[in-house]
CSV table of C-alpha atoms in Angstrom, one decimal:
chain,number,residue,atom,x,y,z
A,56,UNK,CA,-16.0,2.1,18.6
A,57,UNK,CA,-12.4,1.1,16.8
A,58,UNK,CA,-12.6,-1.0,14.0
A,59,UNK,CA,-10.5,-3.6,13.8
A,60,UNK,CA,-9.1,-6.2,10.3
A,61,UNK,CA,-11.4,-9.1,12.3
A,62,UNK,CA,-14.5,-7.1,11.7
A,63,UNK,CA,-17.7,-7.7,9.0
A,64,UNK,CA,-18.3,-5.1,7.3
A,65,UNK,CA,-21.0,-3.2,6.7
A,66,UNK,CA,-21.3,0.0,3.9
A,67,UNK,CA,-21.1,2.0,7.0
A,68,UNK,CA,-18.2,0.4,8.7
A,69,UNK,CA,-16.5,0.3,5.3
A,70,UNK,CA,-17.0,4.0,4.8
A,71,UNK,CA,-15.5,4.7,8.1
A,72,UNK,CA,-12.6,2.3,8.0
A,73,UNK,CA,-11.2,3.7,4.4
A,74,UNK,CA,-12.6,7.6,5.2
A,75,UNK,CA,-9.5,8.2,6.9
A,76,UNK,CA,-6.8,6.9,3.9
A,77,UNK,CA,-9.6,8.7,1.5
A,78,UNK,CA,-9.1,12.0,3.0
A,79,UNK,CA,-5.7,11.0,3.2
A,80,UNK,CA,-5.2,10.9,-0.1
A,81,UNK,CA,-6.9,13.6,-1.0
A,82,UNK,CA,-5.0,16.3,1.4
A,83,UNK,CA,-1.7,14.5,-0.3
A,84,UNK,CA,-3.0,15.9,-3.7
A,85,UNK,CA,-4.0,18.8,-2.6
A,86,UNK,CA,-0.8,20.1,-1.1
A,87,UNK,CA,1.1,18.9,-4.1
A,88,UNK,CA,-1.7,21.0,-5.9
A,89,UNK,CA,-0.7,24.0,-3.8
A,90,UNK,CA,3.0,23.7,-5.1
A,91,UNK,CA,1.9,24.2,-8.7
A,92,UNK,CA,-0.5,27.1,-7.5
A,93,UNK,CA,1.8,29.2,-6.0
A,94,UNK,CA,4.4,28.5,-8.9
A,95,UNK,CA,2.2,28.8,-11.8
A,96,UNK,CA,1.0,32.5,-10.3
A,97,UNK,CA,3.4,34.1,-8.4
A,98,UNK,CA,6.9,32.6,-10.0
A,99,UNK,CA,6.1,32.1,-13.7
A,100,UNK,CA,5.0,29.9,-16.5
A,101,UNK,CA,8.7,28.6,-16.9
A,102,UNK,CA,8.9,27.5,-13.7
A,103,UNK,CA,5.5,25.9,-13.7
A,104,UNK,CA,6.4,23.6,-16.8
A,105,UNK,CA,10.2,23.0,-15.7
A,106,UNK,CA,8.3,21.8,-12.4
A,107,UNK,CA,6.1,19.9,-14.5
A,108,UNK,CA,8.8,18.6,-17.0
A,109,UNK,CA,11.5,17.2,-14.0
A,110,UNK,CA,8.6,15.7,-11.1
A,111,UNK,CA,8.1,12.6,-13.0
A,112,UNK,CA,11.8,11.4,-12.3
A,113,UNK,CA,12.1,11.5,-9.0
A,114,UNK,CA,8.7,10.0,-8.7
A,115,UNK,CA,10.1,7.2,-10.8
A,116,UNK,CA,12.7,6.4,-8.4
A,117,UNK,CA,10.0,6.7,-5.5
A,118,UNK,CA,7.8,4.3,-7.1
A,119,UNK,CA,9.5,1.7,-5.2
A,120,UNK,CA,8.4,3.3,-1.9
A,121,UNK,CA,5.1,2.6,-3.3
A,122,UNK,CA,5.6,-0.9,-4.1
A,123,UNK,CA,7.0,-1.8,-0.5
A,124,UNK,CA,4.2,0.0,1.2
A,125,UNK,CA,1.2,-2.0,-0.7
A,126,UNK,CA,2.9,-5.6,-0.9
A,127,UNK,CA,4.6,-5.4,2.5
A,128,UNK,CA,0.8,-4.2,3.9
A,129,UNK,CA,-0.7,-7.0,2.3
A,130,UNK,CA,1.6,-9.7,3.7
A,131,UNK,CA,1.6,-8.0,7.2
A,132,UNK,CA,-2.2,-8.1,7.1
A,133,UNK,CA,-2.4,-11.8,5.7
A,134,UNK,CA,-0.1,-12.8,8.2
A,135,UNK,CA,-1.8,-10.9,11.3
A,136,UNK,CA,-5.1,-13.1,9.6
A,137,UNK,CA,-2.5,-16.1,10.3
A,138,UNK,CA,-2.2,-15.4,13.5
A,139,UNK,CA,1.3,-15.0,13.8
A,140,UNK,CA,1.7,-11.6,15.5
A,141,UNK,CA,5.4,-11.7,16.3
A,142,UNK,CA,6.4,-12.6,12.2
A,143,UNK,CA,3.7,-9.6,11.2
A,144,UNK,CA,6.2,-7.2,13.5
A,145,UNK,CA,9.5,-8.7,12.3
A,146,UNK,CA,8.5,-8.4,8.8
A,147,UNK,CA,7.4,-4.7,9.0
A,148,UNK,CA,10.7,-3.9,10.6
A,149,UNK,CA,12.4,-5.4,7.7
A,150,UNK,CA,10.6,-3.3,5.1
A,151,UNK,CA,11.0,-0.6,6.8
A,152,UNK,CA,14.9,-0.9,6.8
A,153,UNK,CA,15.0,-1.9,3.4
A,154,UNK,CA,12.7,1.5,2.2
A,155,UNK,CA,15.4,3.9,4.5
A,156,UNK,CA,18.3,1.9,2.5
A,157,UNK,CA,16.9,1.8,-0.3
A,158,UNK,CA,16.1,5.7,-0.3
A,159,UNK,CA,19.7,6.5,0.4
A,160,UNK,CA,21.0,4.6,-3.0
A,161,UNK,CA,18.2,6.3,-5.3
A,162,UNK,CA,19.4,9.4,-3.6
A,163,UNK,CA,23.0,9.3,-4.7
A,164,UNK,CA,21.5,7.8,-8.2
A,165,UNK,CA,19.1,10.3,-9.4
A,166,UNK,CA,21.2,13.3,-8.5
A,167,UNK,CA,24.0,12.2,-10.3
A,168,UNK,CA,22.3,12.0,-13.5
A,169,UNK,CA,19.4,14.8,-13.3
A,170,UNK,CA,20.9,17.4,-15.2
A,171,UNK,CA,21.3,14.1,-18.7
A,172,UNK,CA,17.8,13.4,-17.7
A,173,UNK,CA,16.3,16.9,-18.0
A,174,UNK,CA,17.8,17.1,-21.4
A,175,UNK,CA,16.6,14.0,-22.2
A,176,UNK,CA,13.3,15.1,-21.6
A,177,UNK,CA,13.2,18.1,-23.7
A,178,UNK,CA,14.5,20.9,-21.2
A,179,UNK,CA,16.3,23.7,-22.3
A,180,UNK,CA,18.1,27.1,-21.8
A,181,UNK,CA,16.5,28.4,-18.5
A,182,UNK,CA,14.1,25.9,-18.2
A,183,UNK,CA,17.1,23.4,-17.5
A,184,UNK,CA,18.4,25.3,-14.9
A,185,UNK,CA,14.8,25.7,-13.0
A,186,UNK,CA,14.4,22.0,-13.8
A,187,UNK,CA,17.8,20.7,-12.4
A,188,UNK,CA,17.5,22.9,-9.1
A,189,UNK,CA,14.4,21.7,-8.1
A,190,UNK,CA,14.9,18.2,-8.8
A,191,UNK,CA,18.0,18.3,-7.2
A,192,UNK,CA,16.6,19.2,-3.6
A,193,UNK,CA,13.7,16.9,-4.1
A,194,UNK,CA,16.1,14.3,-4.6
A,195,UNK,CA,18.7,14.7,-1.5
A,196,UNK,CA,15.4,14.1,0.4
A,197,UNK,CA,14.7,10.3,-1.2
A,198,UNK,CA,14.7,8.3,1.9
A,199,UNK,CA,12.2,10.5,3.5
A,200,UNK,CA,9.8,10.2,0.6
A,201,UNK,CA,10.1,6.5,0.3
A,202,UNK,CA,9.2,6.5,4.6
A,203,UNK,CA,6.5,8.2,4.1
A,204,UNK,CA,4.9,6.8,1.2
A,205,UNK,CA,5.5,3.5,3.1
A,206,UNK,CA,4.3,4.5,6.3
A,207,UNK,CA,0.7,5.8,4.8
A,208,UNK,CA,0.2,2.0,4.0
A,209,UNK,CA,1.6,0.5,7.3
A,210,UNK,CA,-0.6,2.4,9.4
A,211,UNK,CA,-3.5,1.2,8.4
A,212,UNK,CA,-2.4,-2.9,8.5
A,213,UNK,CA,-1.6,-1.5,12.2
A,214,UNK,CA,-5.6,-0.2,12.3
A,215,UNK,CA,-4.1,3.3,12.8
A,216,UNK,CA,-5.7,4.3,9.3
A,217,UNK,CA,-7.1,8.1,11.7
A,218,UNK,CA,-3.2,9.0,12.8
A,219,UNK,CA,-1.8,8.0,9.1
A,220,UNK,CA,-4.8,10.7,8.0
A,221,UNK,CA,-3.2,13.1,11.2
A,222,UNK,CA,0.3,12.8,10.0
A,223,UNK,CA,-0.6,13.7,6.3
A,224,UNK,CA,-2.6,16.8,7.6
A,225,UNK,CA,0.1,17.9,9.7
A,226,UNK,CA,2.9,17.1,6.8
A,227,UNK,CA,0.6,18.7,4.4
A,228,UNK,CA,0.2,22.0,6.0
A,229,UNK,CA,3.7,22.2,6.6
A,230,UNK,CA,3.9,22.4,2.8
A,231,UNK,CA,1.1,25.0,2.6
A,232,UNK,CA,2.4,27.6,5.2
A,233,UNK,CA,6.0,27.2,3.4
A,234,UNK,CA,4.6,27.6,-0.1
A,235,UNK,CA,2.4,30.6,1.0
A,236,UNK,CA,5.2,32.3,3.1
A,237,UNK,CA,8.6,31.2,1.1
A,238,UNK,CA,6.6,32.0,-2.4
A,239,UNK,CA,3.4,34.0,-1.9
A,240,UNK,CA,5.3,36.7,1.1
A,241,UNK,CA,8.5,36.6,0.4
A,242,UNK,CA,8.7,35.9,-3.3
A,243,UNK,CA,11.5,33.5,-3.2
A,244,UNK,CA,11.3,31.0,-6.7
A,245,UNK,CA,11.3,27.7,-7.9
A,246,UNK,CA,13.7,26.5,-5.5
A,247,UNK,CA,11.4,27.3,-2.0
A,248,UNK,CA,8.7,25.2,-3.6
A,249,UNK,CA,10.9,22.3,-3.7
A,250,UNK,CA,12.1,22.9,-0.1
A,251,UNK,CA,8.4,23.2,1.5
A,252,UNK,CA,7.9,19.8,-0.3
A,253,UNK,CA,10.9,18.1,1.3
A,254,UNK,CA,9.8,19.6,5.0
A,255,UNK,CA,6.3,17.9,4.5
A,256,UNK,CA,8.4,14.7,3.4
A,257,UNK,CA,10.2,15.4,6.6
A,258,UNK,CA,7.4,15.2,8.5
A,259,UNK,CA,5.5,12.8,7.2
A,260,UNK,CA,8.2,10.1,7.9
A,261,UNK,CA,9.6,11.2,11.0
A,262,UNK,CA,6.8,11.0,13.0
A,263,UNK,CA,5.7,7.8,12.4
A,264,UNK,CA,9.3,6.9,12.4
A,265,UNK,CA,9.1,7.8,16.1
A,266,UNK,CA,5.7,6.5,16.4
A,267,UNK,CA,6.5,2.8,15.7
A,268,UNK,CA,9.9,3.0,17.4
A,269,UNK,CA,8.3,3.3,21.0
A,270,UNK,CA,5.3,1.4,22.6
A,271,UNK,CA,2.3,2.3,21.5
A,272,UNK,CA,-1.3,0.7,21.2
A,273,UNK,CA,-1.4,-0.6,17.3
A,274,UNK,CA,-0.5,-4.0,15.9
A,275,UNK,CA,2.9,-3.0,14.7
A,276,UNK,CA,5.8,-1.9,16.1
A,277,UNK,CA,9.7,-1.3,14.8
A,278,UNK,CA,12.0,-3.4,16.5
A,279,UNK,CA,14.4,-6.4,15.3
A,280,UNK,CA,13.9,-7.4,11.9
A,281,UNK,CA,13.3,-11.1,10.3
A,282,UNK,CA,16.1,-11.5,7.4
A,283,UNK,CA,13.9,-13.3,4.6
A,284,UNK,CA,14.3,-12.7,1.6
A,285,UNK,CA,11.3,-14.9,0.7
A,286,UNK,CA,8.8,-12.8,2.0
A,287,UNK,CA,10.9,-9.3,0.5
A,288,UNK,CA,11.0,-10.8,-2.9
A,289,UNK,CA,6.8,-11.3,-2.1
A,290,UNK,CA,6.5,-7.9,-0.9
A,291,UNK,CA,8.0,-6.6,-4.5
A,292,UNK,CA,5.6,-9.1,-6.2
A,293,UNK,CA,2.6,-8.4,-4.3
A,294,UNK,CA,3.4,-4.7,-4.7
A,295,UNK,CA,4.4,-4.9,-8.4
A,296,UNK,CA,1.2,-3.6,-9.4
A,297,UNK,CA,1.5,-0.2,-7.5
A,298,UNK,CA,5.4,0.3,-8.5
A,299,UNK,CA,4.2,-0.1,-12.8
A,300,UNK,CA,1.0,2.3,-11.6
A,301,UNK,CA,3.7,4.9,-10.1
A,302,UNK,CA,6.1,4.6,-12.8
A,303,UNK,CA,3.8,4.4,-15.4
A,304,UNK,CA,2.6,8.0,-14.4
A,305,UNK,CA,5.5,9.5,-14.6
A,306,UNK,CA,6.6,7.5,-17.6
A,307,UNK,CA,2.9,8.6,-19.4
A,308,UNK,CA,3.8,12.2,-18.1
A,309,UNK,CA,7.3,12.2,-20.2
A,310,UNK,CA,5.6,10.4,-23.3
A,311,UNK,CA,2.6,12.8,-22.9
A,312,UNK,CA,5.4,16.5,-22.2
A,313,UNK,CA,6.9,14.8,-25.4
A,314,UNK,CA,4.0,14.8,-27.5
A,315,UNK,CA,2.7,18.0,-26.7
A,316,UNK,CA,6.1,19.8,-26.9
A,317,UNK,CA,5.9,18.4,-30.3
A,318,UNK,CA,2.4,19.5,-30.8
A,319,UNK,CA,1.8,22.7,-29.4
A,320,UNK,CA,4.8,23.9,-27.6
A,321,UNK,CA,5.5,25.3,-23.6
A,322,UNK,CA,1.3,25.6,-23.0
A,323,UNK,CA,0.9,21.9,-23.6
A,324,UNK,CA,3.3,20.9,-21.2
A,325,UNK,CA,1.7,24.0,-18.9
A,326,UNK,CA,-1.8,22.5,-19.7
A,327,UNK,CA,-0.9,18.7,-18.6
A,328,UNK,CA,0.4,19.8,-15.8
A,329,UNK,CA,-3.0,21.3,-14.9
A,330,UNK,CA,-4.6,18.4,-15.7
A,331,UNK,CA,-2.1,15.7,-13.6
A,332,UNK,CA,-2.8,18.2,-10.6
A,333,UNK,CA,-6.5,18.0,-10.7
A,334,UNK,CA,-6.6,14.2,-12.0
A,335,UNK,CA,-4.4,12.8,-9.1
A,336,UNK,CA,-6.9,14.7,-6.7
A,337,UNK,CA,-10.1,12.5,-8.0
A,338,UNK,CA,-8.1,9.6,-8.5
A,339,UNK,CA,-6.9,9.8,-4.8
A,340,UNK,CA,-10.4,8.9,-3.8
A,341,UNK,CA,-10.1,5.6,-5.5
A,342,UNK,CA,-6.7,4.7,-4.4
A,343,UNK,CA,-7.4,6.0,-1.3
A,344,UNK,CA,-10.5,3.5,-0.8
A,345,UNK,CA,-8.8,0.8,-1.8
A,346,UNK,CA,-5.5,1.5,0.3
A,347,UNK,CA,-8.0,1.3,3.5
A,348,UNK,CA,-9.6,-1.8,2.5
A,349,UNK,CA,-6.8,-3.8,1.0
A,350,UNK,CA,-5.0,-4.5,4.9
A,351,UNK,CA,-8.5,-5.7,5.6
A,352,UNK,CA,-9.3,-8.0,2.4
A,353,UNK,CA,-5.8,-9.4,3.1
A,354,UNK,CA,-6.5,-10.4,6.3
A,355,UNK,CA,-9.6,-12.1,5.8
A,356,UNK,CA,-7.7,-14.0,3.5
A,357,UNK,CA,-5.4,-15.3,5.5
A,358,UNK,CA,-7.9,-16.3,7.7
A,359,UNK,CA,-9.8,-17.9,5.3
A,360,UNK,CA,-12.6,-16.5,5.9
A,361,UNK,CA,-14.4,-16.4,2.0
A,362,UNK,CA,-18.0,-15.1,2.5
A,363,UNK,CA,-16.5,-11.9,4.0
A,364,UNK,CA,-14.2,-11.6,0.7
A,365,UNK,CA,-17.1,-11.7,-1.5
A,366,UNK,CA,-19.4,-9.1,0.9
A,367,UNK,CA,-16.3,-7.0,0.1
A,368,UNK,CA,-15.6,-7.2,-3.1
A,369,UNK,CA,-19.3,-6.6,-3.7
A,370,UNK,CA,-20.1,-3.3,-1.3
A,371,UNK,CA,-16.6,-1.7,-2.2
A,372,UNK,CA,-17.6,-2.0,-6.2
A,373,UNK,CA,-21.0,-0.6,-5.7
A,374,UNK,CA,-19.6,2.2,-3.6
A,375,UNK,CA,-16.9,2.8,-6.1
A,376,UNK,CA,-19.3,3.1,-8.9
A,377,UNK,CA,-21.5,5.4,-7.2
A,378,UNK,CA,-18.4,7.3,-6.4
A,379,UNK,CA,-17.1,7.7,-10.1
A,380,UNK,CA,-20.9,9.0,-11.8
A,381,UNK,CA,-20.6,12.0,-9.1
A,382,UNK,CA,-16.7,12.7,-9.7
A,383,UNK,CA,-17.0,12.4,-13.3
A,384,UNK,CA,-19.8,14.5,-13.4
A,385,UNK,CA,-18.3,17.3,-11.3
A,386,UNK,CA,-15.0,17.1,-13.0
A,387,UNK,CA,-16.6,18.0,-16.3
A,388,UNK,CA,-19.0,20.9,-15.1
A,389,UNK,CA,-16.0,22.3,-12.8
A,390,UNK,CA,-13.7,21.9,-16.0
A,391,UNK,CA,-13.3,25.7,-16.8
A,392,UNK,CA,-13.3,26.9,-13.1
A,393,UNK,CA,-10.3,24.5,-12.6
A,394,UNK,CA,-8.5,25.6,-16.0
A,395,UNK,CA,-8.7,29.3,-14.5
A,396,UNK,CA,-7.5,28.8,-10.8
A,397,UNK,CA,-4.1,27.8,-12.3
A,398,UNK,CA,-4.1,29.8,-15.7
A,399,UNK,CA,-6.1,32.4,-15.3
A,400,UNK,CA,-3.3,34.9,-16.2
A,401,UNK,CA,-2.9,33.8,-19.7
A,402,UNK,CA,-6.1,33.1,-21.7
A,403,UNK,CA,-5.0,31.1,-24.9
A,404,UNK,CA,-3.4,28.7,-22.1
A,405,UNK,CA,-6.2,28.8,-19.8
A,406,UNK,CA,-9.1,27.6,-22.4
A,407,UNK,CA,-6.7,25.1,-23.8
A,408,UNK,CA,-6.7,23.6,-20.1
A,409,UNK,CA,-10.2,23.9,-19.8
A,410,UNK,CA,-10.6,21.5,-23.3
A,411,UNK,CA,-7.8,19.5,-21.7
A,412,UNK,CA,-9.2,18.5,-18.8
A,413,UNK,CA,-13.1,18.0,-19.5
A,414,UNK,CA,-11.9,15.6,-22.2
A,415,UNK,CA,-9.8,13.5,-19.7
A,416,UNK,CA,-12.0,13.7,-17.2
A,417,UNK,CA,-14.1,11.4,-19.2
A,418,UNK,CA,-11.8,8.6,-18.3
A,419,UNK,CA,-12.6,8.8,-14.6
A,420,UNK,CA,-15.8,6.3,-15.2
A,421,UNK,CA,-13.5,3.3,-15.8
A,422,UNK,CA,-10.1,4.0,-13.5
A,423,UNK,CA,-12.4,3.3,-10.4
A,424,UNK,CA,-12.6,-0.5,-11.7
A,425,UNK,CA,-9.2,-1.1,-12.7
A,426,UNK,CA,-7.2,0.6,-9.8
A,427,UNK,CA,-9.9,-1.5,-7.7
A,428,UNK,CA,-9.1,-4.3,-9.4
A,429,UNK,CA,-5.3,-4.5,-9.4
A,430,UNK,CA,-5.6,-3.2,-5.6
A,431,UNK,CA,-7.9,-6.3,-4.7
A,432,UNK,CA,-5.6,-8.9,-6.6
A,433,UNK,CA,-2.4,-7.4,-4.4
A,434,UNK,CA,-4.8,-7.9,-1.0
A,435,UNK,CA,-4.8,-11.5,-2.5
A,436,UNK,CA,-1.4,-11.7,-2.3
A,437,UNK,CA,-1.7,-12.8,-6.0
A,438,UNK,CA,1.1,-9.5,-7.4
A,439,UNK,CA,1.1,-11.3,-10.8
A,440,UNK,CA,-2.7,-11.0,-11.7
A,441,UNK,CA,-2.7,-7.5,-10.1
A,442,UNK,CA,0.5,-6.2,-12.5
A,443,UNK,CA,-0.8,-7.4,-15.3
A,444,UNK,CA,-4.1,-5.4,-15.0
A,445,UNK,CA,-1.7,-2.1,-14.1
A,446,UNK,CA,0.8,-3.1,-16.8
A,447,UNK,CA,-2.0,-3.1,-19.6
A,448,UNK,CA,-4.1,-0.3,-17.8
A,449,UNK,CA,-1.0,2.4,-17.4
A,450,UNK,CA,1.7,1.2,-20.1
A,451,UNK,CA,0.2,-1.0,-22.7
A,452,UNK,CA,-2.9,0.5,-23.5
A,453,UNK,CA,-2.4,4.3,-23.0
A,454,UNK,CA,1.5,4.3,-24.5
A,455,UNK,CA,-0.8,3.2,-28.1
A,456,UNK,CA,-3.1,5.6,-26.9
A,457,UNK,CA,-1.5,8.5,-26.4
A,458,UNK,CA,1.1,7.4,-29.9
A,459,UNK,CA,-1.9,6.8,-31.9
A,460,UNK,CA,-4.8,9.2,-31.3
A,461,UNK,CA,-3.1,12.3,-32.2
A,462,UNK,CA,-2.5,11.5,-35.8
A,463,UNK,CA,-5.9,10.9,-35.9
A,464,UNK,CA,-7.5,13.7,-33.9
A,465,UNK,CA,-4.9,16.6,-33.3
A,466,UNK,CA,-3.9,17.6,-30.3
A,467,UNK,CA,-7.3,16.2,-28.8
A,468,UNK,CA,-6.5,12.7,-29.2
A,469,UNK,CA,-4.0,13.3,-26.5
A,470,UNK,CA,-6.0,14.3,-23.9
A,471,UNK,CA,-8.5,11.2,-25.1
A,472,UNK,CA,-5.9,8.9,-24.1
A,473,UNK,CA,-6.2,8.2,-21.0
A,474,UNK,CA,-9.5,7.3,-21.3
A,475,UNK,CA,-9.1,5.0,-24.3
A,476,UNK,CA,-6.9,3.4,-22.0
A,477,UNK,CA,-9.2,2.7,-19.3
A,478,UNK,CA,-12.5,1.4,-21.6
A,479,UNK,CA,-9.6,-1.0,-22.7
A,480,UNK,CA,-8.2,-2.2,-19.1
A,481,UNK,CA,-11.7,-3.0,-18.2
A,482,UNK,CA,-12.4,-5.1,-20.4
A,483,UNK,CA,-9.2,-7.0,-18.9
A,484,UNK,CA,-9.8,-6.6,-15.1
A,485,UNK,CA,-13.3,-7.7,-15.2
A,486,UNK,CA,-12.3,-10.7,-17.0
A,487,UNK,CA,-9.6,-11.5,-14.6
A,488,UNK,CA,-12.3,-11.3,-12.2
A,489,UNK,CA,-14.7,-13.3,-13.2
A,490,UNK,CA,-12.2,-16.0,-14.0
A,491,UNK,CA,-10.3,-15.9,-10.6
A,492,UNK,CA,-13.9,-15.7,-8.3
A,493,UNK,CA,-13.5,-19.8,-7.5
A,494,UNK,CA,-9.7,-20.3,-7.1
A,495,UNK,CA,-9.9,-17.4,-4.1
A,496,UNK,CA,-13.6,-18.1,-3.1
A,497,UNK,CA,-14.5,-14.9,-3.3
């Protein structure tokens, strides 16, 4: 039976509606864990931290992908709740645009300066070189990542959220079968990881591209676009909390290279890369939840319709919760196994990694609430509440964090940053919602 935004919702109906962006989410990590797999064991440790050192820049430009694809879904989804079909399409159409255009400038941008950046963030010698040439082809292939990224949030405000899932499998194991061919068979380097990457991207935005272009049997479809800058200048806001979350993580992932260069040298770098692997993998169950049930809190909003706001806000934090006592538990006991898929083949690296990671892991009890909470705000259309809780959770909080705690405890205190950061960012998304539960009603 489909499942449409109009729906109550039940645990199981919830389950089903957000399994799709869940798994999702998931595969997404998975094949960008693949990536550092392959170059971490059959290329070299060089390569692994130049990968390591240069993917948060490019990610900082695709942040705004990001942005577009949560705040544009949550106004498409409050204005489908409005009833006003015909806007809903000509403001997707717009976004859409605007991501491919968009794309194109970062493009020209970030390839122009990646070669001052990669200095700038402690690269030198050969792993400059390695660092330049693979953010170079990541970064000719902009537009396509900022389609994608958008796409993966359209399709489910166009209850699609099944082919989104479809289109990341396919685009995922595009990357797979490259890696394990270009790298594993036929030993090419650094360089063939970055190209499998930019053939998922490829995929993953062409397709829908197509998909939306034609007639076909979902809510949205590509056509003329509605020039308002009103509504883009709401998207931005309403998706300002996933752009600070975006760049905040590869901001925190320069701050945190820095640090560790400082500390303990290449391994550190090495070891955090581990880490940001693994981490995005569990935390792709929580953004993955909450990008399949923010089209649908939006819509309810815009139809006014407050009882089914507070049945689910209340189901999606009890499933959440549950969620987080069995990840964080598994993350801890799977610690070492983890530490040796990736660095196995050096053993001073591999139980630092193992330390690294059972320590961080720890913070994976209180990111469930806070990227729920921002994510809920955005569905609310309210972008301002919902950057404030990712400002404080991502910059404010863990920048002191990850500063502070190693004079105090070594090179321990960095990997207790994170979740320092996240006891902290509770404290202010719980009170955010408790003080904002009569002005939305929910």
């Amino acid at each position: 039976m489909k499942i449409q935004l109009s729906d109550h919702f039940g645990y199981t109906r919830l389950i089903r509606f957000t399994i799709p962006s869940i798994v999702m989410m998931i595969f997404t990590s998975i094949y960008g864990m693949v990536d550092g797999y392959f170059v971490s064991n059959c290329v070299g440790k060089t390569e692994f931290a130049a990968l390591n050192l240069i993917w948060p820049f490019p990610m900082i430009l695709g942040a705004i992908g990001f942005m577009i694809g949560s705040g544009g879904t949550a106004l498409i989804s409050k204005t489908l709740g409005e009833g006003d079909k015909a806007r809903a399409n000509g403001l997707f159409s717009m976004l859409v645009y605007f991501a491919l255009g968009i794309g194109i400038i970062l493009d020209i941008i970030g390839m122009s300066v990646m070669r001052p950046v990669a200095r700038l963030l402690g690269a030198s010698g050969e792993m400059l070189e390695f660092a330049v040439a693979y953010g170079n082809i990541i970064m000719a292939f902009m537009p396509t990542f900022m389609l994608q990224v958008s796409f993966q949030s359209f399709m489910i405000a166009a209850e699609k959220p099944t082919l989104g899932l479809i289109v990341t499998l396919v685009s995922g194991f595009t990357n797979i079968i490259l890696d394990w061919m270009l790298i594993g068979v036929l030993g090419y380097g650094l360089e063939a990881a970055a190209i499998a990457t930019v053939a998922s991207q490829i995929v993953g935005s062409v397709w829908p591209l197509i998909y939306f272009s034609v007639r076909n049997s979902s809510l949205l479809r590509l056509g003329r676009a509605i020039i308002d800058f009103k509504a883009l200048a709401k998207t931005c806001t309403n998706g300002i909390s996933e752009l600070i979350s975006n760049l905040a993580v590869s901001l925190m992932s320069m701050v945190y290279n820095l640090q560790l260069i400082r500390i303990c040298g290449e391994d550190g770098v090495a070891a955090f890369g581990v880490i940001m692997y693994v981490a995005i993998l569990y935390l792709a169950v929580y953004f993955g939840y909450t990008m399949g049930v923010m089209p649908v809190i939006a819509y309810h909003y815009g139809a006014g319709n407050k009882k089914e706001l507070h049945n689910l806000k209340r189901r999606s934090l009890i499933l959440l919760s549950c969620a987080a006592i069995v990840l964080t538990s598994a993350a801890i006991l799977m610690s070492g196994w983890i530490a040796r898929i990736f660095t196995g083949y050096d053993e001073a690296l591999c139980k630092m990694s193992e330390r690294a990671f059972a320590l961080y892991s720890v913070g994976f009890l209180g990111s469930w609430f806070n990227v729920f909470a921002s994510s809920f705000f955005t569905a609310l259309n309210d972008g301002k509440t919902s950057g404030i809780i990712s400002f404080s959770r991502m910059f404010g909080f863990q920048l002191i964090a990850v500063l502070l705690l190693p004079l105090i405890l070594g090179l321990d205190g960095v990997w207790l940053a994170m979740p320092a950061a996240e006891l902290c960012s509770a404290i202010v998304s719980a009170t955010f919602l408790i003080r904002n539960k009569k002005v939305y009603g929910y």
